[in-house]
Coordinates of C-alpha atoms and ligand atoms in Angstrom, one line a residue:
Q1 CA -27.2 -31.7 -2.7
K2 CA -28.4 -30.0 0.5
V3 CA -28.4 -33.5 2.2
E4 CA -24.9 -34.2 0.9
W5 CA -23.7 -30.8 2.3
A6 CA -25.4 -31.3 5.7
V7 CA -23.2 -34.3 6.6
L8 CA -20.2 -31.9 6.3
K9 CA -21.5 -29.7 9.1
N10 CA -19.3 -31.1 11.8
E11 CA -16.4 -31.9 9.5
A12 CA -13.2 -30.1 9.0
T13 CA -12.6 -28.5 5.6
V14 CA -10.1 -30.8 3.8
S15 CA -9.2 -30.9 0.1
A16 CA -9.2 -34.2 -1.9
D17 CA -5.5 -34.5 -1.3
G18 CA -5.8 -34.0 2.4
Q19 CA -4.9 -30.4 2.9
A20 CA -6.9 -28.5 5.6
V21 CA -8.1 -25.0 5.2
E22 CA -10.6 -23.1 7.4
I23 CA -14.0 -21.8 6.4
G24 CA -15.3 -19.0 8.5
A25 CA -18.3 -16.7 8.3
N26 CA -18.8 -12.9 7.9
I27 CA -21.2 -11.6 10.5
G28 CA -22.7 -8.2 11.5
T29 CA -24.2 -8.8 14.9
P30 CA -24.0 -11.4 17.8
K31 CA -27.4 -12.7 16.6
D32 CA -25.7 -14.1 13.5
I33 CA -23.7 -16.7 15.5
A34 CA -26.5 -19.3 15.6
G35 CA -26.6 -19.4 11.8
V36 CA -22.8 -19.7 11.7
L37 CA -22.7 -22.7 14.0
D38 CA -25.7 -24.2 12.2
N39 CA -23.9 -24.1 9.0
G40 CA -20.7 -25.6 10.3
G41 CA -18.6 -22.4 10.5
E42 CA -15.1 -23.1 11.9
A43 CA -14.4 -19.5 12.6
I44 CA -15.6 -15.9 12.3
G45 CA -13.4 -14.4 9.6
L46 CA -15.0 -11.0 9.7
Y47 CA -17.3 -9.4 12.4
R48 CA -18.3 -6.0 11.0
T49 CA -18.6 -4.0 14.2
E50 CA -20.0 -0.9 12.4
F51 CA -23.5 -2.3 12.8
L52 CA -23.1 -1.8 16.6
Y53 CA -22.7 1.9 15.9
M54 CA -25.5 2.3 13.3
G55 CA -29.2 2.8 13.8
R56 CA -28.9 4.7 17.1
D57 CA -28.3 8.3 18.1
Q58 CA -25.0 8.1 20.0
F59 CA -21.8 6.0 20.2
P60 CA -22.2 2.7 22.0
T61 CA -20.6 2.9 25.4
E62 CA -17.6 0.8 26.3
D63 CA -19.7 -1.5 28.4
E64 CA -22.3 -2.0 25.6
Q65 CA -19.4 -3.0 23.3
V66 CA -17.9 -5.4 25.8
E67 CA -21.3 -7.1 26.0
A68 CA -21.6 -7.5 22.2
Y69 CA -18.0 -8.7 21.7
A70 CA -18.2 -11.1 24.7
A71 CA -21.4 -12.5 23.3
V72 CA -19.7 -13.3 20.0
L73 CA -16.6 -14.7 21.6
K74 CA -18.6 -16.9 24.0
G75 CA -20.9 -18.0 21.2
M76 CA -18.0 -19.2 19.1
Q77 CA -16.8 -21.4 22.0
G78 CA -13.1 -20.8 21.5
K79 CA -13.1 -20.9 17.7
P80 CA -11.1 -18.2 16.0
T81 CA -13.0 -14.9 15.9
V82 CA -11.7 -12.0 13.8
V83 CA -13.3 -8.7 15.0
R84 CA -12.8 -5.8 12.6
T85 CA -12.5 -2.4 14.2
L86 CA -14.9 0.3 13.1
D87 CA -15.2 0.8 9.3
I88 CA -17.4 3.8 9.0
G89 CA -17.3 6.4 6.2
G90 CA -17.5 5.7 2.5
D91 CA -21.0 4.3 2.0
K92 CA -21.7 3.9 5.7
E93 CA -22.7 7.0 7.8
L94 CA -23.6 7.6 11.4
S95 CA -26.3 10.1 12.1
Y96 CA -24.6 11.4 15.3
L97 CA -21.2 11.8 13.6
D98 CA -21.2 15.0 11.6
L99 CA -18.4 14.4 9.0
P100 CA -17.6 16.9 6.3
K101 CA -19.1 16.1 2.9
E102 CA -16.4 14.7 0.6
L103 CA -16.1 14.6 -3.1
N104 CA -14.9 11.0 -3.1
P105 CA -16.1 9.4 0.1
F106 CA -14.6 6.0 -0.8
L107 CA -11.2 7.8 -1.1
G108 CA -11.8 9.9 2.0
L109 CA -11.8 9.8 5.8
R110 CA -13.1 6.3 6.5
A111 CA -12.3 3.3 8.6
I112 CA -8.9 3.4 10.2
R113 CA -8.2 6.9 8.9
L114 CA -11.3 8.2 10.8
C115 CA -10.4 6.1 13.9
L116 CA -6.9 7.5 14.1
E117 CA -8.4 11.0 13.6
M118 CA -10.8 10.4 16.5
P119 CA -8.6 8.5 19.0
D120 CA -11.0 8.7 21.9
M121 CA -13.7 6.9 20.0
F122 CA -11.1 4.3 18.8
R123 CA -9.6 3.8 22.2
T124 CA -13.1 3.0 23.6
Q125 CA -13.5 0.3 21.1
L126 CA -10.0 -1.1 21.7
R127 CA -10.6 -1.2 25.5
A128 CA -13.9 -3.0 25.0
L129 CA -12.2 -5.6 22.7
L130 CA -9.4 -6.1 25.2
R131 CA -11.9 -6.5 28.1
A132 CA -13.9 -9.0 26.1
S133 CA -10.8 -11.0 25.0
V134 CA -10.8 -13.4 27.9
H135 CA -14.1 -14.9 26.7
G136 CA -12.7 -16.6 23.6
N137 CA -10.2 -16.6 20.7
L138 CA -10.1 -13.0 19.7
K139 CA -8.2 -11.7 16.7
I140 CA -8.3 -7.9 16.1
M141 CA -8.3 -6.6 12.5
F142 CA -7.8 -3.0 11.3
P143 CA -9.7 -2.0 8.1
M144 CA -8.4 0.1 5.2
I145 CA -4.8 0.0 6.1
A146 CA -2.8 1.8 3.4
T147 CA 0.6 2.3 5.1
L148 CA 2.7 0.6 7.7
D149 CA 2.6 3.7 9.8
E150 CA -1.2 3.5 10.1
F151 CA -0.8 -0.1 11.3
R152 CA 1.9 0.8 13.8
E153 CA -0.1 3.8 15.1
A154 CA -3.3 1.7 15.6
K155 CA -1.3 -1.1 17.2
A156 CA 0.4 1.3 19.6
L157 CA -3.0 2.6 20.7
L158 CA -4.1 -1.0 21.3
L159 CA -0.9 -1.7 23.4
E160 CA -1.4 1.5 25.4
E161 CA -5.0 0.6 26.3
K162 CA -3.9 -2.9 27.2
A163 CA -1.2 -1.6 29.6
K164 CA -3.8 0.8 31.1
L165 CA -6.3 -2.0 31.6
Q166 CA -3.7 -4.2 33.2
A167 CA -2.6 -1.5 35.5
E168 CA -6.3 -1.1 36.6
G169 CA -6.2 -4.8 37.4
A170 CA -8.4 -6.0 34.5
E171 CA -7.7 -9.4 32.9
V172 CA -6.7 -9.3 29.2
S173 CA -5.9 -12.3 27.0
E174 CA -2.2 -12.6 26.1
S175 CA -2.8 -14.4 22.8
I176 CA -4.7 -11.8 20.8
E177 CA -3.5 -11.8 17.1
V178 CA -3.5 -8.4 15.5
G179 CA -3.9 -8.3 11.7
I180 CA -5.1 -6.1 8.9
M181 CA -7.4 -6.1 6.0
V182 CA -5.7 -6.0 2.6
E183 CA -8.1 -4.0 0.6
I184 CA -5.9 -1.2 -0.8
P185 CA -3.4 -2.0 -3.6
S186 CA -0.5 -0.2 -1.8
T187 CA -0.8 -2.7 1.0
A188 CA -1.0 -5.7 -1.2
V189 CA 2.1 -4.5 -3.0
M190 CA 3.9 -4.0 0.3
A191 CA 2.7 -7.2 1.8
D192 CA 6.2 -8.5 2.3
T193 CA 7.0 -5.6 4.6
F194 CA 3.7 -5.7 6.4
A195 CA 4.1 -9.5 7.0
K196 CA 7.0 -8.9 9.3
E197 CA 4.8 -6.9 11.7
V198 CA 1.2 -8.2 11.4
D199 CA 0.0 -11.5 12.7
F200 CA -2.3 -12.1 9.7
F201 CA -3.9 -10.7 6.6
S202 CA -7.5 -10.8 5.4
I203 CA -8.0 -9.8 1.9
G204 CA -11.1 -7.6 1.4
T205 CA -11.7 -8.1 -2.3
N206 CA -14.9 -6.0 -2.3
D207 CA -12.7 -2.9 -1.8
L208 CA -9.5 -4.3 -3.3
I209 CA -11.2 -4.8 -6.7
Q210 CA -12.8 -1.3 -6.6
Y211 CA -9.5 0.4 -5.7
T212 CA -7.4 -1.7 -8.1
M213 CA -9.7 -1.2 -11.1
A214 CA -10.7 2.3 -10.1
A215 CA -14.3 1.4 -10.4
D216 CA -16.8 2.3 -7.7
R217 CA -18.3 -0.9 -6.3
M218 CA -21.8 0.8 -6.2
N219 CA -21.7 2.3 -9.6
E220 CA -23.7 0.3 -12.2
S221 CA -22.2 2.2 -15.2
V222 CA -18.7 0.9 -14.4
S223 CA -19.7 -2.5 -13.1
Y224 CA -18.1 -4.1 -16.1
L225 CA -14.8 -3.2 -14.6
Y226 CA -15.6 -4.9 -11.3
Q227 CA -13.7 -8.0 -12.2
P228 CA -12.7 -10.5 -9.4
F229 CA -11.0 -12.7 -12.0
N230 CA -8.9 -10.0 -13.6
P231 CA -5.4 -11.4 -13.4
A232 CA -4.3 -8.1 -11.8
I233 CA -6.5 -9.0 -8.8
L234 CA -5.2 -12.6 -8.7
R235 CA -1.6 -11.5 -8.8
L236 CA -2.2 -9.2 -5.9
V237 CA -3.8 -12.0 -4.0
K238 CA -0.8 -14.2 -4.7
M239 CA 1.6 -11.5 -3.5
V240 CA -0.2 -11.3 -0.2
I241 CA -0.5 -15.0 0.4
D242 CA 3.1 -15.7 -0.5
A243 CA 4.4 -12.8 1.6
S244 CA 2.5 -14.0 4.6
H245 CA 3.8 -17.6 4.3
L246 CA 7.4 -16.4 4.0
E247 CA 7.0 -14.9 7.5
G248 CA 5.1 -17.8 8.9
K249 CA 1.8 -15.8 9.0
W250 CA -1.6 -16.7 7.6
T251 CA -3.9 -15.1 5.0
G252 CA -7.7 -15.2 4.9
M253 CA -10.1 -13.6 2.5
C254 CA -13.4 -12.0 3.7
G255 CA -14.6 -10.3 0.5
E256 CA -17.4 -11.8 -1.5
M257 CA -14.9 -13.6 -3.8
A258 CA -14.0 -16.1 -1.0
G259 CA -17.3 -17.9 -1.5
D260 CA -17.4 -17.8 -5.3
E261 CA -17.4 -21.2 -7.0
I262 CA -14.9 -20.1 -9.7
A263 CA -12.6 -18.3 -7.2
I264 CA -12.4 -21.2 -4.7
P265 CA -10.2 -23.5 -6.9
I266 CA -7.9 -20.7 -7.7
L267 CA -7.6 -19.5 -4.1
L268 CA -7.0 -23.0 -2.9
G269 CA -4.2 -23.4 -5.4
L270 CA -2.7 -20.1 -4.3
G271 CA -2.6 -21.4 -0.8
L272 CA -5.2 -19.2 0.9
D273 CA -5.5 -20.4 4.5
E274 CA -9.0 -19.1 5.5
F275 CA -12.1 -18.5 3.5
S276 CA -14.7 -16.3 5.1
M277 CA -18.1 -16.0 3.6
S278 CA -21.8 -15.7 4.4
A279 CA -22.9 -18.5 6.6
S280 CA -25.3 -19.9 4.0
S281 CA -22.4 -20.6 1.6
I282 CA -20.1 -22.5 4.0
L283 CA -21.3 -26.1 3.4
K284 CA -21.4 -25.7 -0.3
A285 CA -17.8 -24.4 -0.3
R286 CA -16.7 -27.2 2.0
S287 CA -18.2 -29.7 -0.3
Q288 CA -16.5 -28.1 -3.3
I289 CA -13.1 -28.1 -1.6
S290 CA -13.4 -31.7 -0.6
K291 CA -13.5 -32.6 -4.3
L292 CA -10.5 -30.4 -5.3
S293 CA -6.9 -31.3 -5.1
K294 CA -4.9 -28.4 -3.7
A295 CA -1.6 -29.7 -5.3
E296 CA -3.3 -30.0 -8.7
M297 CA -4.7 -26.5 -8.5
A298 CA -1.3 -25.2 -7.4
Q299 CA 0.1 -26.5 -10.7
H300 CA -2.4 -24.4 -12.6
T301 CA -1.9 -21.1 -10.9
D302 CA 1.1 -19.9 -12.9
R303 CA -0.9 -20.5 -16.1
I304 CA -4.0 -18.8 -14.7
L305 CA -2.1 -15.7 -13.6
A306 CA -0.5 -15.4 -17.0
L307 CA -3.9 -15.2 -18.8
S308 CA -4.7 -11.9 -20.2
N309 CA -8.1 -11.1 -18.9
S310 CA -11.0 -12.0 -16.6
Q311 CA -13.0 -14.0 -19.2
E312 CA -10.0 -16.2 -20.0
V313 CA -9.6 -17.0 -16.3
E314 CA -13.3 -17.9 -15.9
D315 CA -13.2 -20.1 -19.0
Y316 CA -10.0 -21.8 -17.8
V317 CA -11.5 -22.7 -14.4
T318 CA -14.9 -23.7 -15.8
K319 CA -13.2 -26.1 -18.2
L320 CA -11.1 -27.6 -15.4
S321 CA -14.2 -28.1 -13.2
A322 CA -16.0 -29.8 -16.0
K323 CA -13.3 -32.5 -16.2
Ligands
PEP1 C1 -14.1 -5.9 1.6 O1 -13.8 -4.8 1.3 O2 -13.9 -6.9 0.9 C2 -14.8 -6.2 2.9 C3 -14.9 -7.5 3.3 O3 -15.2 -5.2 3.7 P1 -16.5 -4.4 3.4 O4 -17.3 -5.2 2.4 O5 -17.2 -4.3 4.7 O6 -16.0 -3.1 2.9
MG2 MG1 -13.9 -3.2 2.8

């Protein structure tokens, strides 16, 4: 099997009926790029920049950040590279950032909420991204967006920093797409409205499942509720993909679900444009997609979304795949 996958390394990802999708990788540091290219990654679908801020005793400087972002963009040689702005809080803490203890950290001041609360810190990251943008195909993504106002506020800060940099004579790419993670149900439900203003969506199922099912993704005692195949999740995913396509935008997925063998046929049928996963899963997923007909899977989606629970969905797809 490994041999069969290896020949796909330099191939595009195309379904059995000739429909192209993109498989990207999730990374945490510039060092991960080698593994992405080695495994035939067509893109970076998620660069989690928080690791740049972790394991140290002060914020990374603007120049340090430029270096890391430029390294990733250069390493990807012009391939699409989605960089997510800082997603700290929740389960991820910074020793040098003394945040008040919260009763429900996952529902608290994290990610974009914290960045908008600490605009100086956020502006530094945005400037570093803009300065690095000339080195590749940068797409900027904001995490944990719950309302359109948050997106507008974040994007306004980005445009302000861009104007400042240009006034200083710095070069900034003019083709940076600006998108959001869809990992909060309110945003999935309002996707049609968001789609008019964002350039793309990336569905973060790790959080979307926890918030939709109200089940902490780290809590073993409620892990039975952590159900990627619950039709509630699939219906939200469909809403997001359909909304983006109506506005001529694209939707990716960067949660664990994107690399799941049972999820892939469903997501292909729903019209997902980009699958982002750990590098080691890419070739297997490309091979699986090459054997699936997107049109045929699309014919099953209405029936799959009308099923009544997670188990029925899994059984349905397993039976299809066995044919
Ligand atoms: C997600 O929530 O699905 C996601 C990709 O982000 P993280 O796992 O970093 O929260
Ligand atoms: Mg998340």
